[in-house]
PDB file of C-alpha atoms in Angstrom:
ATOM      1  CA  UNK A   1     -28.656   4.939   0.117  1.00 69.00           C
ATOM      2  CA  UNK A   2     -25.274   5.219   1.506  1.00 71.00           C
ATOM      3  CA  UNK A   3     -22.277   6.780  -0.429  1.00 69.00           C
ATOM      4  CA  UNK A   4     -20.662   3.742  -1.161  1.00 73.00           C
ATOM      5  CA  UNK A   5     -23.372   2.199  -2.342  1.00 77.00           C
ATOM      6  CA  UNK A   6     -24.737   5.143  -4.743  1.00 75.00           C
ATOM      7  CA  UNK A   7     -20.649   4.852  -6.274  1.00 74.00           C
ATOM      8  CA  UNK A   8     -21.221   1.090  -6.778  1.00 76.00           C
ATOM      9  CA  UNK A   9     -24.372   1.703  -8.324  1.00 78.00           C
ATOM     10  CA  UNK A  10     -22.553   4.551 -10.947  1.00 74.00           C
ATOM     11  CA  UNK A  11     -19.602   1.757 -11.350  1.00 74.00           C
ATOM     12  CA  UNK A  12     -21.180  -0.706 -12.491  1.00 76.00           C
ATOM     13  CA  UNK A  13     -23.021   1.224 -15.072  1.00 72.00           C
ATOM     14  CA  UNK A  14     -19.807   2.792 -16.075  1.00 67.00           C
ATOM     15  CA  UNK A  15     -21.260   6.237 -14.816  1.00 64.00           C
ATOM     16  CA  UNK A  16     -18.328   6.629 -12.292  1.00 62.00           C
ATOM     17  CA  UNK A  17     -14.703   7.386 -12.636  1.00 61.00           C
ATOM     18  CA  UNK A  18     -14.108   9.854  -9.999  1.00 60.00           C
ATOM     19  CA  UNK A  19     -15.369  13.026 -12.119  1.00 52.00           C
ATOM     20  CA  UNK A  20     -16.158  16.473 -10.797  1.00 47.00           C
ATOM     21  CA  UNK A  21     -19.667  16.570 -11.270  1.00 54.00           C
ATOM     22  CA  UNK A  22     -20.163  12.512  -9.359  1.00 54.00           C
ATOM     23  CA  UNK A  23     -18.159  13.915  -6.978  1.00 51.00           C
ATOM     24  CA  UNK A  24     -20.249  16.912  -6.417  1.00 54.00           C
ATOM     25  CA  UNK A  25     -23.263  15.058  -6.102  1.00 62.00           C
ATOM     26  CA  UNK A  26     -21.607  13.341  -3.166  1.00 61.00           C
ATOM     27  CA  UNK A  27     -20.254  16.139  -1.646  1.00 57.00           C
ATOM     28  CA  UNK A  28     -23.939  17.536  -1.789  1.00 67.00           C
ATOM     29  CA  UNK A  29     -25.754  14.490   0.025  1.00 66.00           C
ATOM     30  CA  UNK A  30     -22.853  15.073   2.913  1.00 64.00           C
ATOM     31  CA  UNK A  31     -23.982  19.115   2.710  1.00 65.00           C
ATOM     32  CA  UNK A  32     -27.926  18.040   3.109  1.00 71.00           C
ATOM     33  CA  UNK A  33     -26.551  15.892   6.016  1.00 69.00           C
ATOM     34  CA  UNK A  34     -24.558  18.662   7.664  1.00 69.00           C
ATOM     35  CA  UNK A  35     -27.253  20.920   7.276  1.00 71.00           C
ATOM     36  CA  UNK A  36     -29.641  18.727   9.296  1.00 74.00           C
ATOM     37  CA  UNK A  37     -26.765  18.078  11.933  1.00 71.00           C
ATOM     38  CA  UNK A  38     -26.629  21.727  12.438  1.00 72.00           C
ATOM     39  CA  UNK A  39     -30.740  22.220  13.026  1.00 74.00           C
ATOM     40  CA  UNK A  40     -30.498  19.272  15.314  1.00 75.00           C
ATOM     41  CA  UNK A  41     -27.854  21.111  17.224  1.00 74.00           C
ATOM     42  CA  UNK A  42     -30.128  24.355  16.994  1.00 72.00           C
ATOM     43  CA  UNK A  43     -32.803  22.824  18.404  1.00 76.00           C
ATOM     44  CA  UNK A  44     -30.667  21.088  21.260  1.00 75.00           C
ATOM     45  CA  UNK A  45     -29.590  24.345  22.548  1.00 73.00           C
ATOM     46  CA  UNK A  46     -32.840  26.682  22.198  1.00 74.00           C
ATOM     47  CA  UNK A  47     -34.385  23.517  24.803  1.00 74.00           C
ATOM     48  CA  UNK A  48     -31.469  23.713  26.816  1.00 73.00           C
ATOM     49  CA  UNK A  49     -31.425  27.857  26.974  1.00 71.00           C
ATOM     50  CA  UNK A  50     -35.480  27.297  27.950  1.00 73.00           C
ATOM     51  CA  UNK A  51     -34.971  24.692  30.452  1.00 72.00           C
ATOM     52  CA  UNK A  52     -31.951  27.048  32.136  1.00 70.00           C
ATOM     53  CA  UNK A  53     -34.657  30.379  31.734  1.00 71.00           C
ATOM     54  CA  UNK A  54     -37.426  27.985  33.843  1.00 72.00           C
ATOM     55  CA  UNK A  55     -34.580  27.040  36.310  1.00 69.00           C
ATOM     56  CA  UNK A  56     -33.757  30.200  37.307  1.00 69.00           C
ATOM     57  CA  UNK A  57     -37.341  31.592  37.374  1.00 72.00           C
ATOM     58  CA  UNK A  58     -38.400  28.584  39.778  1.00 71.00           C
ATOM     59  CA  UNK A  59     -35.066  29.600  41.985  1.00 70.00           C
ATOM     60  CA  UNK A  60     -36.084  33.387  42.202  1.00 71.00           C
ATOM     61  CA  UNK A  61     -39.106  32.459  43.696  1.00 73.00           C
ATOM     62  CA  UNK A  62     -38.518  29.993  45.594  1.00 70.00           C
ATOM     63  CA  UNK A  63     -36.143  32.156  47.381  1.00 70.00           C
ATOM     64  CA  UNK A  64     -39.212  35.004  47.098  1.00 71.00           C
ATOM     65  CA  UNK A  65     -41.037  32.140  49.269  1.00 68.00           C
ATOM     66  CA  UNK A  66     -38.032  31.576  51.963  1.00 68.00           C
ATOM     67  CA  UNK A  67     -37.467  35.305  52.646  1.00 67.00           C
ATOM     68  CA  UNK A  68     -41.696  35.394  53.500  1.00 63.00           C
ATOM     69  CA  UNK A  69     -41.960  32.260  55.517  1.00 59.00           C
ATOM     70  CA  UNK A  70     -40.286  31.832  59.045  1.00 56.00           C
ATOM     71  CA  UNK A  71     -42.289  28.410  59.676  1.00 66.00           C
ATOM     72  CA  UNK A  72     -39.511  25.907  59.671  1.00 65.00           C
ATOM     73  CA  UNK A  73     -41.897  23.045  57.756  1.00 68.00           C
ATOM     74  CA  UNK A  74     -43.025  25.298  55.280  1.00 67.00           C
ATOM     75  CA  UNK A  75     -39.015  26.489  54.566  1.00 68.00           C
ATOM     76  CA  UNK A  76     -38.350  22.406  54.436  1.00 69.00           C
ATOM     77  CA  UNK A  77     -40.783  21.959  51.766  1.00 72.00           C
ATOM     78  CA  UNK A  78     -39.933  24.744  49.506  1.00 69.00           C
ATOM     79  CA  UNK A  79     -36.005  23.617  49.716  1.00 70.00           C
ATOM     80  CA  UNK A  80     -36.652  20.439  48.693  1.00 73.00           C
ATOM     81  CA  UNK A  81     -38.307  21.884  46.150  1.00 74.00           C
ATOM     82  CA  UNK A  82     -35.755  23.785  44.900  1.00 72.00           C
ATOM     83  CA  UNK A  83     -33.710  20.686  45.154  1.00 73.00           C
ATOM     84  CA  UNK A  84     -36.011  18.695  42.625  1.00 78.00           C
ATOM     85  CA  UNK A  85     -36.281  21.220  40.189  1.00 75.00           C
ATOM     86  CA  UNK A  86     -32.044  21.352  40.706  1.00 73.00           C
ATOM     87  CA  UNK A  87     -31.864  17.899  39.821  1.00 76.00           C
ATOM     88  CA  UNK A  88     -34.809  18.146  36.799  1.00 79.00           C
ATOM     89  CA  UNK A  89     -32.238  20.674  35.539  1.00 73.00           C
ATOM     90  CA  UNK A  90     -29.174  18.500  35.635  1.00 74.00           C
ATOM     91  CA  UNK A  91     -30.927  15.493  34.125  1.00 79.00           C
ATOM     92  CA  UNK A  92     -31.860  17.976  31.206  1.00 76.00           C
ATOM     93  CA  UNK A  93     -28.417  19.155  30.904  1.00 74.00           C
ATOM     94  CA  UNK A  94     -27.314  15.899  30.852  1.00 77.00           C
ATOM     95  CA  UNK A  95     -29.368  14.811  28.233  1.00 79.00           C
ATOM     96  CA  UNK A  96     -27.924  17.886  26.099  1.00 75.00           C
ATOM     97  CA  UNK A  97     -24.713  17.135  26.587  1.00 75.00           C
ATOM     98  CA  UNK A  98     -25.453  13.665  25.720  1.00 79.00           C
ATOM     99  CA  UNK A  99     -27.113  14.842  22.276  1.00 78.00           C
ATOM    100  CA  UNK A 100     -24.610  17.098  21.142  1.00 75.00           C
ATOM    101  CA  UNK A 101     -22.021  14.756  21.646  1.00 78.00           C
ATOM    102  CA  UNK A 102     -23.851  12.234  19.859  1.00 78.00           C
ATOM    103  CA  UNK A 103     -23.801  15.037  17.078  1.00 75.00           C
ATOM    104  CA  UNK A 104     -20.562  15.484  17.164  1.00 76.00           C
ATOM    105  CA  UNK A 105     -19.263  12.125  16.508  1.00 78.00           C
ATOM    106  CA  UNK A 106     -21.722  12.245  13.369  1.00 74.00           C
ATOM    107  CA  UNK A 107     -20.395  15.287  12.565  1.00 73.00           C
ATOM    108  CA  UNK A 108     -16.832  13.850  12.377  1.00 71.00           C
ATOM    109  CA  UNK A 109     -17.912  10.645  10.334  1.00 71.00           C
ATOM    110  CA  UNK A 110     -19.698  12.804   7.712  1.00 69.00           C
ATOM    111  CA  UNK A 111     -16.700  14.899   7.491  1.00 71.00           C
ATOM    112  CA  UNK A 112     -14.245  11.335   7.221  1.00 68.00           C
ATOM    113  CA  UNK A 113     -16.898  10.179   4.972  1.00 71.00           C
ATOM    114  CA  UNK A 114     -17.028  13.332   2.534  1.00 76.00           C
ATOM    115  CA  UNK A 115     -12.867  13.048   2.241  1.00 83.00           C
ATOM    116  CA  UNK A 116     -12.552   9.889   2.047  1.00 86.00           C
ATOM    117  CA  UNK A 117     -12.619   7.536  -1.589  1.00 87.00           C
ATOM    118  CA  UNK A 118     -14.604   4.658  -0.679  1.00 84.00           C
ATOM    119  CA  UNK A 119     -13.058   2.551  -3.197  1.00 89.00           C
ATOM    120  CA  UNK A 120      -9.325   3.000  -2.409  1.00 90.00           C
ATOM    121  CA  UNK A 121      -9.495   4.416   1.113  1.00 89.00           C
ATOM    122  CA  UNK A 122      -7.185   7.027   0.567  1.00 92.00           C
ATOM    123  CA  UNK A 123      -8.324  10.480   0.996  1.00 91.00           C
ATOM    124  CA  UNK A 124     -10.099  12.157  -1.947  1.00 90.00           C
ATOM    125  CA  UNK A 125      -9.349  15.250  -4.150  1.00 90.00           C
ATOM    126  CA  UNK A 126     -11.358  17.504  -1.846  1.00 87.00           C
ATOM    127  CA  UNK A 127      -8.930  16.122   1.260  1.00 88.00           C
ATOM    128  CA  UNK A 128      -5.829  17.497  -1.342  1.00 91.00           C
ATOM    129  CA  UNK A 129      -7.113  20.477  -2.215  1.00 91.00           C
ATOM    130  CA  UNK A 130      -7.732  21.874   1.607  1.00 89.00           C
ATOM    131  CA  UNK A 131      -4.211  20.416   2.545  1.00 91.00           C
ATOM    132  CA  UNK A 132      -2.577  21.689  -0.624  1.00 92.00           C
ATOM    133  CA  UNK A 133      -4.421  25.493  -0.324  1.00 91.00           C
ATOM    134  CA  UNK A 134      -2.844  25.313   3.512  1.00 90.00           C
ATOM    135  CA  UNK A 135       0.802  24.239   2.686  1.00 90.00           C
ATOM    136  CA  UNK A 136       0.484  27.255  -0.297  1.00 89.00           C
ATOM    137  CA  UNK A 137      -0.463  29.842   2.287  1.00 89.00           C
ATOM    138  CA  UNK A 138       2.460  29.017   4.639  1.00 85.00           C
ATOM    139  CA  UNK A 139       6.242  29.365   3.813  1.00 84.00           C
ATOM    140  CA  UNK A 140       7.348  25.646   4.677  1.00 87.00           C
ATOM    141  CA  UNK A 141       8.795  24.002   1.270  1.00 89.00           C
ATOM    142  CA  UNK A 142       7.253  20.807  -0.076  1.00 92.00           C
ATOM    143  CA  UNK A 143       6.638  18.475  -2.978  1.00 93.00           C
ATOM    144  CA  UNK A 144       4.145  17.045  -4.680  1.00 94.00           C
ATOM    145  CA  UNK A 145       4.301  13.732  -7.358  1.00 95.00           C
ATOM    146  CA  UNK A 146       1.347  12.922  -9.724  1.00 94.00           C
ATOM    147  CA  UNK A 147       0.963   9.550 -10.318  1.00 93.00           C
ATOM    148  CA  UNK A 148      -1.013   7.513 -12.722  1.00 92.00           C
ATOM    149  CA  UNK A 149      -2.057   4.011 -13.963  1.00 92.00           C
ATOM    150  CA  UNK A 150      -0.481   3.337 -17.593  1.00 91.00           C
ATOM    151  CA  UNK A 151      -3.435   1.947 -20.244  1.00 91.00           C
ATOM    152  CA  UNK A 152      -5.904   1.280 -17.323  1.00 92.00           C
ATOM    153  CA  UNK A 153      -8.492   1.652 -19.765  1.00 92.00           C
ATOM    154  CA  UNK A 154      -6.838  -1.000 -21.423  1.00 93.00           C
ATOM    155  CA  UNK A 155      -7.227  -3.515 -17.963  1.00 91.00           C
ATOM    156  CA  UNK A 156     -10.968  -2.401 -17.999  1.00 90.00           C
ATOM    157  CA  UNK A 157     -11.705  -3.003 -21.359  1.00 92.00           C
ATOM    158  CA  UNK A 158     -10.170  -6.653 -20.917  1.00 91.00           C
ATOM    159  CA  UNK A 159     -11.042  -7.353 -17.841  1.00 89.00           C
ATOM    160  CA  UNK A 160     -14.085  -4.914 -16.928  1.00 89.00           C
ATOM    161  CA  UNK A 161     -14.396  -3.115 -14.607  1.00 89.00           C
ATOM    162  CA  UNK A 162     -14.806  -5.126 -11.178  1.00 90.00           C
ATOM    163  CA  UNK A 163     -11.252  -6.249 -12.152  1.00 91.00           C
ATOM    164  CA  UNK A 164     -10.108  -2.337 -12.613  1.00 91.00           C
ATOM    165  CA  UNK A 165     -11.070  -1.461  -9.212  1.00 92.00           C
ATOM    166  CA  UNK A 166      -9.180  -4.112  -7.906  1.00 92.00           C
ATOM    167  CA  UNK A 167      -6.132  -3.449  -9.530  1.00 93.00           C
ATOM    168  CA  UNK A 168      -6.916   0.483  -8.435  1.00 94.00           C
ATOM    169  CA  UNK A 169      -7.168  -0.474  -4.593  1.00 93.00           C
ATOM    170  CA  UNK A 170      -4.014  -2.556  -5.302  1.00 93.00           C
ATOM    171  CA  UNK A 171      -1.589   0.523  -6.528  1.00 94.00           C
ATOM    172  CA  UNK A 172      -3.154   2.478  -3.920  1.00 94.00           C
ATOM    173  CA  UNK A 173      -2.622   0.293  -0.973  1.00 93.00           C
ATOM    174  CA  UNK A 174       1.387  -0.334  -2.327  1.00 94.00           C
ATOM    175  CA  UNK A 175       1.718   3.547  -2.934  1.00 95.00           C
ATOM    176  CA  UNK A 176       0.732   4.148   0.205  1.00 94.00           C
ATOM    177  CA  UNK A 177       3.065   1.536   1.977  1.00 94.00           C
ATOM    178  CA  UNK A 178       5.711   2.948  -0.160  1.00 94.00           C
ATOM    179  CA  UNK A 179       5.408   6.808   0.570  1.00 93.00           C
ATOM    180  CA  UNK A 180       4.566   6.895   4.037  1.00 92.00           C
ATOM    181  CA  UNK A 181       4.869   8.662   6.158  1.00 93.00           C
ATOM    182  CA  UNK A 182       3.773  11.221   3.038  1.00 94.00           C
ATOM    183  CA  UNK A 183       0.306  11.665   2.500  1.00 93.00           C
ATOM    184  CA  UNK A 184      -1.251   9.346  -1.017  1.00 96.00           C
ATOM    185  CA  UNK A 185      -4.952  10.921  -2.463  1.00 95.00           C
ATOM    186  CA  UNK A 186      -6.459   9.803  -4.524  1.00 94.00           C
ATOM    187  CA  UNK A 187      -6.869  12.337  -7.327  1.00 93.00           C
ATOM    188  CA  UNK A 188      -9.312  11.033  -9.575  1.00 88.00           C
ATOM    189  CA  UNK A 189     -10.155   7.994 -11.908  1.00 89.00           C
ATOM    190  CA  UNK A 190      -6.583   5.938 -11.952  1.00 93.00           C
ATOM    191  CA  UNK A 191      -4.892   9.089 -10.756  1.00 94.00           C
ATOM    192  CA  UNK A 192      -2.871   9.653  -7.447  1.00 96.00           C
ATOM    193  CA  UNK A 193      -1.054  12.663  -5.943  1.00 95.00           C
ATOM    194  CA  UNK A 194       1.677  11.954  -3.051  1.00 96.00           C
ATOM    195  CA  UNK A 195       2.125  15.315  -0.512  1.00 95.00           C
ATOM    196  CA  UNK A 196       6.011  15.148   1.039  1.00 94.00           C
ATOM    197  CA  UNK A 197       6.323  17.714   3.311  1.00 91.00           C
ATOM    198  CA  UNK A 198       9.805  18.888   4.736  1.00 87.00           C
ATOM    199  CA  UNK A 199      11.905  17.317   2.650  1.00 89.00           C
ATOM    200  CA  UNK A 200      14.055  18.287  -0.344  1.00 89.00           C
ATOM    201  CA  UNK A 201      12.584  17.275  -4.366  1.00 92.00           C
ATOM    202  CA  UNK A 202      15.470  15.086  -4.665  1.00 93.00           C
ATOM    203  CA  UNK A 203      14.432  13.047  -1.852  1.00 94.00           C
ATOM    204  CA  UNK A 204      10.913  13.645  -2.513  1.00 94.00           C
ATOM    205  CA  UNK A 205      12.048  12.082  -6.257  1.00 95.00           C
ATOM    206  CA  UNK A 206      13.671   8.906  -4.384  1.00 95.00           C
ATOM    207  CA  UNK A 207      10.774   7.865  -2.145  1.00 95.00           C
ATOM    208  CA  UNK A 208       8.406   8.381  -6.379  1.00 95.00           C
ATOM    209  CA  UNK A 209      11.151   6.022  -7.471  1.00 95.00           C
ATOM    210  CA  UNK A 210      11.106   3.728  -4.979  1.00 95.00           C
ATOM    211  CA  UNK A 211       7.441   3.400  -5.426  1.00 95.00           C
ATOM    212  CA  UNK A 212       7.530   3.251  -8.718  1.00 94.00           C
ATOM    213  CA  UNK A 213      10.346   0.277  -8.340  1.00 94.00           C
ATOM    214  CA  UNK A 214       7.962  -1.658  -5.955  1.00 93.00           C
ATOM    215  CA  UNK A 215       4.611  -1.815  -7.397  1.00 93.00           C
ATOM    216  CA  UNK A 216       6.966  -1.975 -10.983  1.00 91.00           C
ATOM    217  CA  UNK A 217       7.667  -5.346  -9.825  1.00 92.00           C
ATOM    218  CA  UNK A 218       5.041  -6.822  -8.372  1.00 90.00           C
ATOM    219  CA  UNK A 219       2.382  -9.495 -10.380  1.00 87.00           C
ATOM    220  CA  UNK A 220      -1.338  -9.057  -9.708  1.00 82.00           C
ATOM    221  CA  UNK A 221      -2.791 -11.982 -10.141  1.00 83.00           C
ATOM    222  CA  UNK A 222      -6.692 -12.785 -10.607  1.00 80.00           C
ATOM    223  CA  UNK A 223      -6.515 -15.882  -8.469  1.00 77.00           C
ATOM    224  CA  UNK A 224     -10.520 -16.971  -9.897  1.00 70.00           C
TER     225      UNK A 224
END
């Protein structure tokens, strides 16, 4: 079961609104997948160190064999040889490299995948929380808008929940539009936090009004 399709499960039994403990359980299948990743990539290099420990053995003495031999056949055969077991090496090392790329591009999708919300598309509140504990370490200024959904439970409770998420991918796609180039998370449940970095609160309070002035006056409409 993918991610997204564990959430849609918990939606549409009403067992997910971006809580702590779903979230967790998430973050923990990502972990399990990491964790594998990582053995994979153990396992990748111990061959790799072996192959290079043969190589060099089979060099040492085939050089052993040159220094013994003055026969100019004999000297032909062990150099090519040496040659095959050169290019055996390379194909291996290839191969590696091949692998562990391969890893790494999983590697980076599992980490997109973990901070991402797969509802909204925004990042999630583990994304905010790294960027936020980085911007408190450093000395650059910055501000930071909550934002929430007023009486969403009302628009579930009329028009359940399918409709909710909707409206939720809606407000997220507009906030975004509205705040860029600031970063939009999504916080949890109908919650958002915008990250404006650089600029002054008063600005930072025009670009939330703005926002708040777009989507304010916009219609969703259920076109079924």
């Amino acid at each position: 079961l993918r991610p997204a399709t564990v959430e849609r499960i918990l939606r549409k039994h009403g067992l997910f609104g971006g809580t702590p403990s779903d979230a967790a359980k998430l973050l923990d299948d990502a972990a399990q997948a990491l964790r594998q990743q990582a053995q994979d990539l153990s396992t990748i290099v111990e061959n790799t160190v072996a192959a290079t420990g043969q190589f060099n053995h089979d060099i040492a003495q085939s050089a052993k064999q040159i220094s013994g031999r003055v026969d100019g056949g004999q000297i032909l055969n062990v150099v090519q040889a040496m040659v095959k077991r050169a290019a055996d090496a390379e194909t291996q090392l290839r191969r590696s490299q091949e692998e562990i790329e391969a890893l790494r591009q999983n590697l980076d999708e599992a980490r997109a995948d973990a901070d991402t919300d797969s509802l909204t598309g925004l990042p999630n509140r583990q994304a905010a929380n790294r960027i936020l504990q980085e911007l408190d370490k450093g000395s650059a200024p910055y501000s930071l808008a909550f934002c929430d959904i007023d009486h969403f439970k009302s628009i579930n409770d009329t028009y359940g929940h399918p409709v909710g998420d909707r409206v939720l991918k809606f407000v997220a796609q507009n906030l975004r539009m509205s705040c860029a180039p600031h970063a939009v998370y999504r916080w949890g449940g109908e919650e958002f936090i915008v990250v404006m970095q650089a600029i002054p609160p008063h600005e930072a309070k025009q670009i939330i009004d703005g926002a708040l002035h777009t989507i304010g006056n916009k219609t969703p409409r259920l076109r079924e």
